[in-house]
């Protein structure tokens, strides 16, 4: 057979009213400087999704998984690193406390020397991922993500688990939860964008050329658009 | 190889809506055309297209390897000198590529001839990898085509496999996809690639080329030094990006100066700027003279006129068949206008496309992860045309 054996047609379907195949999570904008936690999005799934376990710290994880000391340590350390790099940061203790409650914020000095207040990591999610590699064997990996909770009644995260990008995962209890795969979506660093619009000028200039912008080449070049 | 007239599937427009294929008609003209299909023998596919595709691709890579080590050759590609090292490093680091499309003139009998290599931003991927695949499934289910009919098209399977292996090269990284605003075709192509990447288990985001931002991040070596970083509209740093936008444009634009310092990994990788460049064609002819799948090609018009009765003059950078001229026996017999050509031209033997029932047919031969993966067939109703070409499906005879 010279063609693809089978295709997951569910993924390829794009009916407008069918949002299930293409989940586009709403994102509350947790920016590093001015933090607003007004819009919380509940992403815990009642059915389906990935099973994760929430632990309070390394000791909690090890006590429940005595043979997984390495996994617990690296998962917790990864979670703390993600929290420091991608989590909410405040320039004042008051602002952080307003969102996350009393005695729940800690000072943090970035590598650049800048001083911040950040909410304490209240727990971390750990999920086991089994990758199917080839037909014969599978490989185990773990994903972890930091969780915060808020003691402030002004916060939508009051008594809830929340992630670095503002999702909530239900009431803050330790133990098993079901989460969507997006809970472990890699969290790139956040930075302040200094300028935009530095790409795309050529396409603008060339399309302003008054000629055959709708032409197709007989020389094997392309149709419209900027692919070839 | 022959062209077979067939009935359209009665519900194909509905199918197109179901699967989000929005650009089947462009500028009021049909682009997807299933009133006919092309039929190939397995031997034609394997011996005349698949094997030469693999060989041509390797020859192209040989040219890249030569060019990155030779400044005189590098200069022929009209790439700003400040970027040579950026491109060279990406080649020496073996940064992985996703895909390419070789455009071939093939009539079913004579050796296929390489027109050019769309190695950076090839499109018609969705139509090839998915939509013509679905067409064949539907035609078999409805009993119109024999159940043993096949297609040279493992594009989607190989794309997913390639994304999976790239995910191991860039573990735990978010893959940003990007194309320009206001083109449904490019957005559709990128959506298709996002679907394949997600099927491979990658996490993806999308940002328009025009919306990409520039910020700074710490180098992470405790020195406190900062390097530039590209960002999306949520200020997330772009660590890994697929862009459906040509390197030759990006390198010359305002943010082009930040490429060598930013740590973004790119699909396609920067060294593809050499493969997708028409300066490749004369160098292929220099390195592999008289190869059966190559057309004679020169940088110098005098040389071309000396060796060839008729030749085509093509700009080193161009899209849409613009700024092309044909010379036959010393006379210019065709010329198209356009905004390109300031970087110079190449001169390639004039080799007309084969004709099937008054249609001129071009084969696009896809490579995914350096392996031949399938073909697309496009038709024009005139040999030299400014019209939209149409996309037709194909089968391999049972």
CSV table of N, CA, C and O in Angstrom, one decimal, chain A residues 73-188:
chain,number,residue,atom,x,y,z
A,73,UNK,N,10.8,13.7,43.4
A,73,UNK,CA,11.7,14.9,43.6
A,73,UNK,C,11.8,15.7,42.3
A,73,UNK,O,11.7,16.9,42.3
A,74,UNK,N,12.0,15.0,41.1
A,74,UNK,CA,12.1,15.8,39.9
A,74,UNK,C,10.8,16.5,39.5
A,74,UNK,O,10.8,17.6,39.0
A,75,UNK,N,9.7,15.8,39.8
A,75,UNK,CA,8.4,16.4,39.5
A,75,UNK,C,8.2,17.7,40.3
A,75,UNK,O,7.7,18.7,39.8
A,76,UNK,N,8.5,17.6,41.6
A,76,UNK,CA,8.3,18.8,42.4
A,76,UNK,C,9.2,19.9,42.0
A,76,UNK,O,8.8,21.1,41.9
A,77,UNK,N,10.5,19.6,41.7
A,77,UNK,CA,11.4,20.6,41.3
A,77,UNK,C,11.0,21.3,40.0
A,77,UNK,O,11.1,22.5,39.8
A,78,UNK,N,10.6,20.4,39.1
A,78,UNK,CA,10.1,21.0,37.8
A,78,UNK,C,8.9,21.9,38.0
A,78,UNK,O,8.8,23.0,37.4
A,79,UNK,N,8.0,21.5,38.9
A,79,UNK,CA,6.8,22.3,39.2
A,79,UNK,C,7.2,23.7,39.8
A,79,UNK,O,6.7,24.7,39.4
A,80,UNK,N,8.2,23.7,40.7
A,80,UNK,CA,8.6,24.9,41.3
A,80,UNK,C,9.3,25.8,40.3
A,80,UNK,O,9.1,27.0,40.2
A,81,UNK,N,10.1,25.2,39.4
A,81,UNK,CA,10.8,26.0,38.3
A,81,UNK,C,9.8,26.6,37.4
A,81,UNK,O,9.9,27.8,37.0
A,82,UNK,N,8.7,25.9,37.0
A,82,UNK,CA,7.7,26.4,36.2
A,82,UNK,C,7.0,27.6,36.9
A,82,UNK,O,6.8,28.6,36.3
A,83,UNK,N,6.7,27.4,38.2
A,83,UNK,CA,6.1,28.5,38.9
A,83,UNK,C,6.9,29.7,38.9
A,83,UNK,O,6.4,30.8,38.7
A,84,UNK,N,8.2,29.6,39.1
A,84,UNK,CA,9.1,30.8,39.1
A,84,UNK,C,9.2,31.4,37.8
A,84,UNK,O,9.2,32.6,37.7
A,85,UNK,N,9.3,30.6,36.7
A,85,UNK,CA,9.5,31.2,35.4
A,85,UNK,C,8.2,31.7,34.8
A,85,UNK,O,8.2,32.7,34.1
A,86,UNK,N,7.1,31.0,35.0
A,86,UNK,CA,5.9,31.3,34.2
A,86,UNK,C,4.7,31.8,35.1
A,86,UNK,O,3.7,32.1,34.6
A,87,UNK,N,4.9,31.7,36.4
A,87,UNK,CA,3.8,32.0,37.3
A,87,UNK,C,3.6,33.4,37.5
A,87,UNK,O,4.3,34.3,37.1
A,88,UNK,N,2.5,33.8,38.2
A,88,UNK,CA,2.2,35.2,38.5
A,88,UNK,C,3.3,35.8,39.4
A,88,UNK,O,3.8,35.1,40.3
A,89,UNK,N,3.6,37.1,39.1
A,89,UNK,CA,4.6,37.8,39.9
A,89,UNK,C,4.1,39.2,40.2
A,89,UNK,O,3.5,39.8,39.4
A,90,UNK,N,4.4,39.6,41.4
A,90,UNK,CA,3.8,40.9,41.9
A,90,UNK,C,5.0,41.8,42.4
A,90,UNK,O,5.9,41.2,43.0
A,91,UNK,N,4.9,43.1,42.2
A,91,UNK,CA,5.9,43.9,42.7
A,91,UNK,C,5.7,44.3,44.1
A,91,UNK,O,6.6,44.7,44.8
A,92,UNK,N,4.4,44.1,44.7
A,92,UNK,CA,4.2,44.4,46.1
A,92,UNK,C,3.6,43.2,46.8
A,92,UNK,O,2.8,42.4,46.2
A,93,UNK,N,3.9,43.1,48.1
A,93,UNK,CA,3.3,42.0,48.9
A,93,UNK,C,1.8,42.2,49.0
A,93,UNK,O,1.0,41.2,49.0
A,94,UNK,N,1.3,43.5,49.1
A,94,UNK,CA,-0.1,43.7,49.2
A,94,UNK,C,-0.9,43.2,48.0
A,94,UNK,O,-1.9,42.6,48.2
A,95,UNK,N,-0.3,43.4,46.8
A,95,UNK,CA,-1.1,43.0,45.6
A,95,UNK,C,-1.2,41.5,45.6
A,95,UNK,O,-2.2,40.9,45.2
A,96,UNK,N,-0.1,40.8,45.9
A,96,UNK,CA,-0.1,39.4,45.9
A,96,UNK,C,-1.0,38.8,47.0
A,96,UNK,O,-1.8,37.9,46.7
A,97,UNK,N,-1.0,39.4,48.1
A,97,UNK,CA,-1.9,39.0,49.2
A,97,UNK,C,-3.4,39.2,48.9
A,97,UNK,O,-4.2,38.4,49.2
A,98,UNK,N,-3.6,40.3,48.2
A,98,UNK,CA,-5.0,40.6,47.8
A,98,UNK,C,-5.6,39.4,46.9
A,98,UNK,O,-6.7,39.0,47.1
A,99,UNK,N,-4.7,38.9,46.0
A,99,UNK,CA,-5.2,37.8,45.2
A,99,UNK,C,-5.1,36.4,45.8
A,99,UNK,O,-5.9,35.6,45.6
A,100,UNK,N,-4.1,36.2,46.7
A,100,UNK,CA,-3.8,34.9,47.1
A,100,UNK,C,-4.0,34.7,48.7
A,100,UNK,O,-3.9,33.6,49.2
A,101,UNK,N,-4.2,35.8,49.4
A,101,UNK,CA,-4.6,35.7,50.8
A,101,UNK,C,-3.3,35.9,51.7
A,101,UNK,O,-2.2,35.9,51.3
A,102,UNK,N,-3.6,36.0,53.0
A,102,UNK,CA,-2.6,36.2,54.0
A,102,UNK,C,-1.6,35.1,54.1
A,102,UNK,O,-2.0,33.9,54.0
A,103,UNK,N,-0.4,35.4,54.3
A,103,UNK,CA,0.7,34.5,54.6
A,103,UNK,C,0.8,33.4,53.5
A,103,UNK,O,1.0,32.2,53.7
A,104,UNK,N,0.4,33.8,52.3
A,104,UNK,CA,0.5,32.9,51.2
A,104,UNK,C,1.4,33.3,50.1
A,104,UNK,O,1.5,32.8,49.0
A,105,UNK,N,2.1,34.5,50.3
A,105,UNK,CA,3.0,35.0,49.3
A,105,UNK,C,4.4,35.0,49.8
A,105,UNK,O,4.6,35.3,51.0
A,106,UNK,N,5.4,34.8,48.9
A,106,UNK,CA,6.8,34.7,49.4
A,106,UNK,C,7.6,35.6,48.5
A,106,UNK,O,7.3,35.8,47.3
A,107,UNK,N,8.7,36.2,49.0
A,107,UNK,CA,9.6,37.0,48.2
A,107,UNK,C,10.4,36.1,47.2
A,107,UNK,O,10.6,34.9,47.5
A,108,UNK,N,10.7,36.6,46.0
A,108,UNK,CA,11.4,35.8,45.0
A,108,UNK,C,12.3,36.7,44.3
A,108,UNK,O,11.9,37.8,43.8
A,109,UNK,N,13.6,36.4,44.2
A,109,UNK,CA,14.5,37.2,43.4
A,109,UNK,C,14.9,36.5,42.1
A,109,UNK,O,15.4,35.3,42.1
A,110,UNK,N,14.6,37.1,41.0
A,110,UNK,CA,14.9,36.5,39.7
A,110,UNK,C,16.4,36.6,39.4
A,110,UNK,O,17.1,37.3,40.1
A,111,UNK,N,16.8,35.8,38.5
A,111,UNK,CA,18.3,35.8,38.2
A,111,UNK,C,18.8,37.2,37.8
A,111,UNK,O,19.9,37.5,38.0
A,112,UNK,N,17.9,38.0,37.3
A,112,UNK,CA,18.3,39.3,36.9
A,112,UNK,C,18.5,40.2,38.1
A,112,UNK,O,19.0,41.4,37.9
A,113,UNK,N,18.1,39.8,39.3
A,113,UNK,CA,18.2,40.6,40.5
A,113,UNK,C,16.9,41.3,40.8
A,113,UNK,O,16.8,41.9,41.9
A,114,UNK,N,16.0,41.2,40.0
A,114,UNK,CA,14.7,41.9,40.2
A,114,UNK,C,13.9,41.2,41.4
A,114,UNK,O,13.9,39.9,41.4
A,115,UNK,N,13.3,41.9,42.3
A,115,UNK,CA,12.6,41.3,43.4
A,115,UNK,C,11.1,41.3,43.2
A,115,UNK,O,10.6,42.3,42.7
A,116,UNK,N,10.5,40.2,43.5
A,116,UNK,CA,9.1,40.0,43.3
A,116,UNK,C,8.5,39.3,44.5
A,116,UNK,O,9.2,38.8,45.4
A,117,UNK,N,7.1,39.3,44.6
A,117,UNK,CA,6.4,38.5,45.5
A,117,UNK,C,5.6,37.5,44.6
A,117,UNK,O,4.9,37.9,43.7
A,118,UNK,N,5.7,36.2,45.0
A,118,UNK,CA,4.9,35.2,44.2
A,118,UNK,C,4.1,34.4,45.2
A,118,UNK,O,4.5,34.2,46.3
A,119,UNK,N,3.0,33.9,44.7
A,119,UNK,CA,2.2,33.0,45.6
A,119,UNK,C,3.0,31.7,45.8
A,119,UNK,O,3.7,31.2,44.9
A,120,UNK,N,2.8,31.1,47.0
A,120,UNK,CA,3.5,29.9,47.3
A,120,UNK,C,2.9,28.7,46.5
A,120,UNK,O,1.7,28.7,46.3
A,121,UNK,N,3.8,27.8,46.1
A,121,UNK,CA,3.3,26.6,45.4
A,121,UNK,C,2.6,25.7,46.5
A,121,UNK,O,3.2,25.3,47.5
A,122,UNK,N,1.3,25.5,46.4
A,122,UNK,CA,0.5,24.8,47.4
A,122,UNK,C,0.5,23.3,47.1
A,122,UNK,O,0.1,22.5,48.0
A,123,UNK,N,0.8,22.9,45.9
A,123,UNK,CA,0.8,21.5,45.6
A,123,UNK,C,1.3,21.3,44.2
A,123,UNK,O,1.5,22.3,43.5
A,124,UNK,N,1.4,20.1,43.8
A,124,UNK,CA,1.7,19.8,42.4
A,124,UNK,C,1.0,18.6,41.9
A,124,UNK,O,0.7,17.7,42.6
A,125,UNK,N,0.6,18.7,40.6
A,125,UNK,CA,-0.1,17.6,39.9
A,125,UNK,C,1.0,16.7,39.3
A,125,UNK,O,1.9,17.2,38.7
A,126,UNK,N,0.7,15.4,39.4
A,126,UNK,CA,1.6,14.5,38.7
A,126,UNK,C,0.8,13.5,37.9
A,126,UNK,O,-0.2,13.0,38.4
A,127,UNK,N,1.1,13.3,36.7
A,127,UNK,CA,0.4,12.3,35.9
A,127,UNK,C,1.4,11.5,35.1
A,127,UNK,O,2.5,12.0,34.7
A,128,UNK,N,1.1,10.3,35.0
A,128,UNK,CA,1.9,9.3,34.2
A,128,UNK,C,1.5,9.3,32.8
A,128,UNK,O,0.3,9.3,32.5
A,129,UNK,N,2.4,9.4,31.9
A,129,UNK,CA,2.1,9.4,30.5
A,129,UNK,C,2.7,8.1,29.9
A,129,UNK,O,3.9,7.9,30.1
A,130,UNK,N,2.0,7.4,29.2
A,130,UNK,CA,2.6,6.2,28.5
A,130,UNK,C,2.6,6.5,27.0
A,130,UNK,O,1.6,6.7,26.4
A,131,UNK,N,3.8,6.7,26.5
A,131,UNK,CA,3.9,6.9,25.0
A,131,UNK,C,4.0,5.6,24.3
A,131,UNK,O,4.7,4.7,24.7
A,132,UNK,N,3.3,5.5,23.3
A,132,UNK,CA,3.4,4.3,22.5
A,132,UNK,C,4.5,4.5,21.5
A,132,UNK,O,4.4,5.4,20.7
A,133,UNK,N,5.6,3.8,21.6
A,133,UNK,CA,6.7,3.9,20.7
A,133,UNK,C,6.8,2.6,19.9
A,133,UNK,O,7.1,1.6,20.4
A,134,UNK,N,6.4,2.8,18.6
A,134,UNK,CA,6.5,1.5,17.8
A,134,UNK,C,5.4,0.6,18.3
A,134,UNK,O,4.5,1.0,19.0
A,135,UNK,N,5.4,-0.6,17.8
A,135,UNK,CA,4.4,-1.6,18.2
A,135,UNK,C,4.8,-2.4,19.5
A,135,UNK,O,3.9,-2.8,20.2
A,136,UNK,N,6.1,-2.5,19.6
A,136,UNK,CA,6.5,-3.5,20.6
A,136,UNK,C,6.6,-3.0,22.0
A,136,UNK,O,6.3,-3.7,22.9
A,137,UNK,N,7.0,-1.7,22.2
A,137,UNK,CA,7.2,-1.3,23.6
A,137,UNK,C,6.7,0.1,23.8
A,137,UNK,O,6.4,0.8,22.9
A,138,UNK,N,6.4,0.3,25.1
A,138,UNK,CA,6.0,1.6,25.4
A,138,UNK,C,6.9,2.3,26.4
A,138,UNK,O,7.8,1.6,27.0
A,139,UNK,N,6.8,3.5,26.6
A,139,UNK,CA,7.8,4.2,27.4
A,139,UNK,C,7.0,5.1,28.4
A,139,UNK,O,6.0,5.7,28.1
A,140,UNK,N,7.5,5.1,29.7
A,140,UNK,CA,6.8,5.9,30.7
A,140,UNK,C,7.4,7.2,30.8
A,140,UNK,O,8.6,7.4,30.8
A,141,UNK,N,6.6,8.2,31.0
A,141,UNK,CA,7.1,9.6,31.3
A,141,UNK,C,6.1,10.1,32.3
A,141,UNK,O,5.0,9.7,32.5
A,142,UNK,N,6.6,11.2,32.9
A,142,UNK,CA,5.7,11.9,33.9
A,142,UNK,C,5.6,13.3,33.6
A,142,UNK,O,6.5,13.9,33.0
A,143,UNK,N,4.4,13.8,33.9
A,143,UNK,CA,4.2,15.3,33.6
A,143,UNK,C,3.8,15.9,35.0
A,143,UNK,O,3.1,15.2,35.7
A,144,UNK,N,4.4,17.0,35.3
A,144,UNK,CA,4.0,17.7,36.5
A,144,UNK,C,3.6,19.1,36.2
A,144,UNK,O,4.1,19.7,35.3
A,145,UNK,N,2.9,19.7,37.1
A,145,UNK,CA,2.5,21.1,37.0
A,145,UNK,C,2.2,21.7,38.4
A,145,UNK,O,1.7,21.0,39.2
A,146,UNK,N,2.7,22.9,38.6
A,146,UNK,CA,2.5,23.5,40.0
A,146,UNK,C,1.0,24.0,40.2
A,146,UNK,O,0.4,24.3,39.2
A,147,UNK,N,0.6,24.0,41.4
A,147,UNK,CA,-0.8,24.5,41.7
A,147,UNK,C,-0.7,25.5,42.8
A,147,UNK,O,0.1,25.4,43.7
A,148,UNK,N,-1.6,26.5,42.7
A,148,UNK,CA,-1.7,27.5,43.7
A,148,UNK,C,-3.1,27.4,44.3
A,148,UNK,O,-4.0,26.8,43.6
A,149,UNK,N,-3.3,27.9,45.5
A,149,UNK,CA,-4.7,28.1,45.9
A,149,UNK,C,-4.7,29.5,46.6
A,149,UNK,O,-3.7,30.0,46.9
A,150,UNK,N,-5.9,30.0,46.7
A,150,UNK,CA,-6.0,31.3,47.3
A,150,UNK,C,-6.8,31.3,48.6
A,150,UNK,O,-7.9,30.6,48.7
A,151,UNK,N,-6.4,32.0,49.6
A,151,UNK,CA,-7.1,32.2,50.9
A,151,UNK,C,-7.9,33.5,50.9
A,151,UNK,O,-8.4,33.9,51.9
A,152,UNK,N,-7.9,34.2,49.8
A,152,UNK,CA,-8.5,35.5,49.7
A,152,UNK,C,-9.9,35.3,49.1
A,152,UNK,O,-10.1,34.8,48.0
A,153,UNK,N,-10.9,35.8,49.9
A,153,UNK,CA,-12.3,35.7,49.4
A,153,UNK,C,-12.6,36.6,48.2
A,153,UNK,O,-13.6,36.4,47.6
A,154,UNK,N,-11.7,37.5,47.9
A,154,UNK,CA,-11.9,38.3,46.8
A,154,UNK,C,-11.5,37.6,45.5
A,154,UNK,O,-11.7,38.1,44.4
A,155,UNK,N,-10.9,36.5,45.6
A,155,UNK,CA,-10.3,35.8,44.5
A,155,UNK,C,-11.2,34.7,43.9
A,155,UNK,O,-11.8,34.0,44.7
A,156,UNK,N,-11.2,34.6,42.6
A,156,UNK,CA,-12.0,33.5,42.0
A,156,UNK,C,-11.3,32.1,42.3
A,156,UNK,O,-11.9,31.1,42.1
A,157,UNK,N,-10.0,32.2,42.8
A,157,UNK,CA,-9.3,31.0,43.1
A,157,UNK,C,-9.5,30.6,44.6
A,157,UNK,O,-8.9,29.7,45.1
A,158,UNK,N,-10.4,31.3,45.3
A,158,UNK,CA,-10.6,31.0,46.7
A,158,UNK,C,-11.0,29.6,46.9
A,158,UNK,O,-12.0,29.1,46.4
A,159,UNK,N,-10.2,28.8,47.6
A,159,UNK,CA,-10.4,27.4,47.9
A,159,UNK,C,-10.3,26.5,46.7
A,159,UNK,O,-10.8,25.4,46.8
A,160,UNK,N,-9.8,27.0,45.6
A,160,UNK,CA,-9.7,26.2,44.4
A,160,UNK,C,-8.2,26.0,44.0
A,160,UNK,O,-7.3,26.8,44.4
A,161,UNK,N,-7.9,24.9,43.3
A,161,UNK,CA,-6.6,24.8,42.7
A,161,UNK,C,-6.6,25.7,41.5
A,161,UNK,O,-7.5,25.7,40.7
A,162,UNK,N,-5.5,26.3,41.3
A,162,UNK,CA,-5.3,27.1,40.0
A,162,UNK,C,-3.9,26.9,39.5
A,162,UNK,O,-3.0,26.6,40.2
A,163,UNK,N,-3.8,27.0,38.2
A,163,UNK,CA,-2.5,26.8,37.5
A,163,UNK,C,-1.8,28.1,37.2
A,163,UNK,O,-2.4,29.2,37.4
A,164,UNK,N,-0.6,28.0,36.7
A,164,UNK,CA,0.2,29.2,36.4
A,164,UNK,C,-0.5,30.1,35.4
A,164,UNK,O,-0.3,31.3,35.4
A,165,UNK,N,-1.3,29.5,34.5
A,165,UNK,CA,-1.9,30.3,33.5
A,165,UNK,C,-3.4,30.6,33.8
A,165,UNK,O,-4.2,31.0,32.9
A,166,UNK,N,-3.8,30.4,35.0
A,166,UNK,CA,-5.1,30.9,35.4
A,166,UNK,C,-6.3,29.9,35.3
A,166,UNK,O,-7.4,30.3,35.4
A,167,UNK,N,-6.0,28.7,35.0
A,167,UNK,CA,-7.0,27.7,34.9
A,167,UNK,C,-7.3,27.3,36.4
A,167,UNK,O,-6.4,27.3,37.2
A,168,UNK,N,-8.6,26.9,36.6
A,168,UNK,CA,-8.8,26.2,37.9
A,168,UNK,C,-9.2,24.8,37.8
A,168,UNK,O,-9.6,24.4,36.7
A,169,UNK,N,-8.9,24.0,38.8
A,169,UNK,CA,-9.0,22.6,38.7
A,169,UNK,C,-9.9,22.1,39.9
A,169,UNK,O,-9.7,21.0,40.4
A,170,UNK,N,-10.9,22.8,40.3
A,170,UNK,CA,-11.8,22.4,41.3
A,170,UNK,C,-11.3,22.6,42.7
A,170,UNK,O,-10.2,23.3,42.9
A,171,UNK,N,-12.0,22.2,43.7
A,171,UNK,CA,-11.7,22.4,45.1
A,171,UNK,C,-10.4,21.9,45.4
A,171,UNK,O,-9.9,20.8,45.0
A,172,UNK,N,-9.7,22.7,46.2
A,172,UNK,CA,-8.3,22.3,46.6
A,172,UNK,C,-8.2,21.2,47.6
A,172,UNK,O,-8.1,21.5,48.8
A,173,UNK,N,-8.3,20.0,47.1
A,173,UNK,CA,-8.1,18.8,48.0
A,173,UNK,C,-7.0,18.0,47.3
A,173,UNK,O,-6.8,18.0,46.1
A,174,UNK,N,-6.2,17.4,48.2
A,174,UNK,CA,-5.1,16.5,47.7
A,174,UNK,C,-5.7,15.2,47.2
A,174,UNK,O,-6.8,14.8,47.6
A,175,UNK,N,-5.0,14.5,46.3
A,175,UNK,CA,-5.5,13.2,45.8
A,175,UNK,C,-5.8,13.3,44.3
A,175,UNK,O,-5.4,14.2,43.6
A,176,UNK,N,-6.6,12.3,43.9
A,176,UNK,CA,-6.8,12.1,42.5
A,176,UNK,C,-7.7,13.2,41.9
A,176,UNK,O,-8.8,13.5,42.5
A,177,UNK,N,-7.4,13.7,40.7
A,177,UNK,CA,-8.3,14.5,40.0
A,177,UNK,C,-8.2,14.1,38.5
A,177,UNK,O,-7.2,13.6,38.1
A,178,UNK,N,-9.3,14.5,37.8
A,178,UNK,CA,-9.2,14.3,36.3
A,178,UNK,C,-9.0,15.7,35.7
A,178,UNK,O,-9.7,16.6,36.0
A,179,UNK,N,-8.1,15.7,34.8
A,179,UNK,CA,-7.8,17.0,34.2
A,179,UNK,C,-7.7,16.8,32.6
A,179,UNK,O,-7.4,15.7,32.2
A,180,UNK,N,-7.9,17.9,31.9
A,180,UNK,CA,-7.7,17.8,30.5
A,180,UNK,C,-6.2,17.7,30.2
A,180,UNK,O,-5.4,18.1,31.0
A,181,UNK,N,-5.9,17.2,29.0
A,181,UNK,CA,-4.5,17.1,28.6
A,181,UNK,C,-3.8,18.5,28.7
A,181,UNK,O,-2.6,18.6,28.9
A,182,UNK,N,-4.6,19.5,28.5
A,182,UNK,CA,-4.0,20.9,28.5
A,182,UNK,C,-3.4,21.3,29.8
A,182,UNK,O,-2.6,22.3,29.8
A,183,UNK,N,-3.7,20.6,30.9
A,183,UNK,CA,-3.1,20.9,32.2
A,183,UNK,C,-1.6,20.9,32.1
A,183,UNK,O,-1.0,21.6,32.9
A,184,UNK,N,-1.1,20.0,31.3
A,184,UNK,CA,0.3,19.9,31.2
A,184,UNK,C,1.0,20.5,30.0
A,184,UNK,O,2.1,20.2,29.7
A,185,UNK,N,0.2,21.3,29.3
A,185,UNK,CA,0.8,22.0,28.1
A,185,UNK,C,2.0,22.7,28.6
A,185,UNK,O,2.0,23.4,29.6
A,186,UNK,N,3.1,22.6,27.8
A,186,UNK,CA,4.4,23.2,28.2
A,186,UNK,C,4.1,24.7,28.4
A,186,UNK,O,3.4,25.3,27.7
A,187,UNK,N,4.7,25.3,29.5
A,187,UNK,CA,4.6,26.7,29.8
A,187,UNK,C,5.9,27.4,29.4
A,187,UNK,O,6.8,27.4,30.1
A,188,UNK,N,5.8,28.1,28.2
A,188,UNK,CA,7.0,28.8,27.8
A,188,UNK,C,7.2,30.0,28.8
A,188,UNK,O,6.3,30.4,29.5
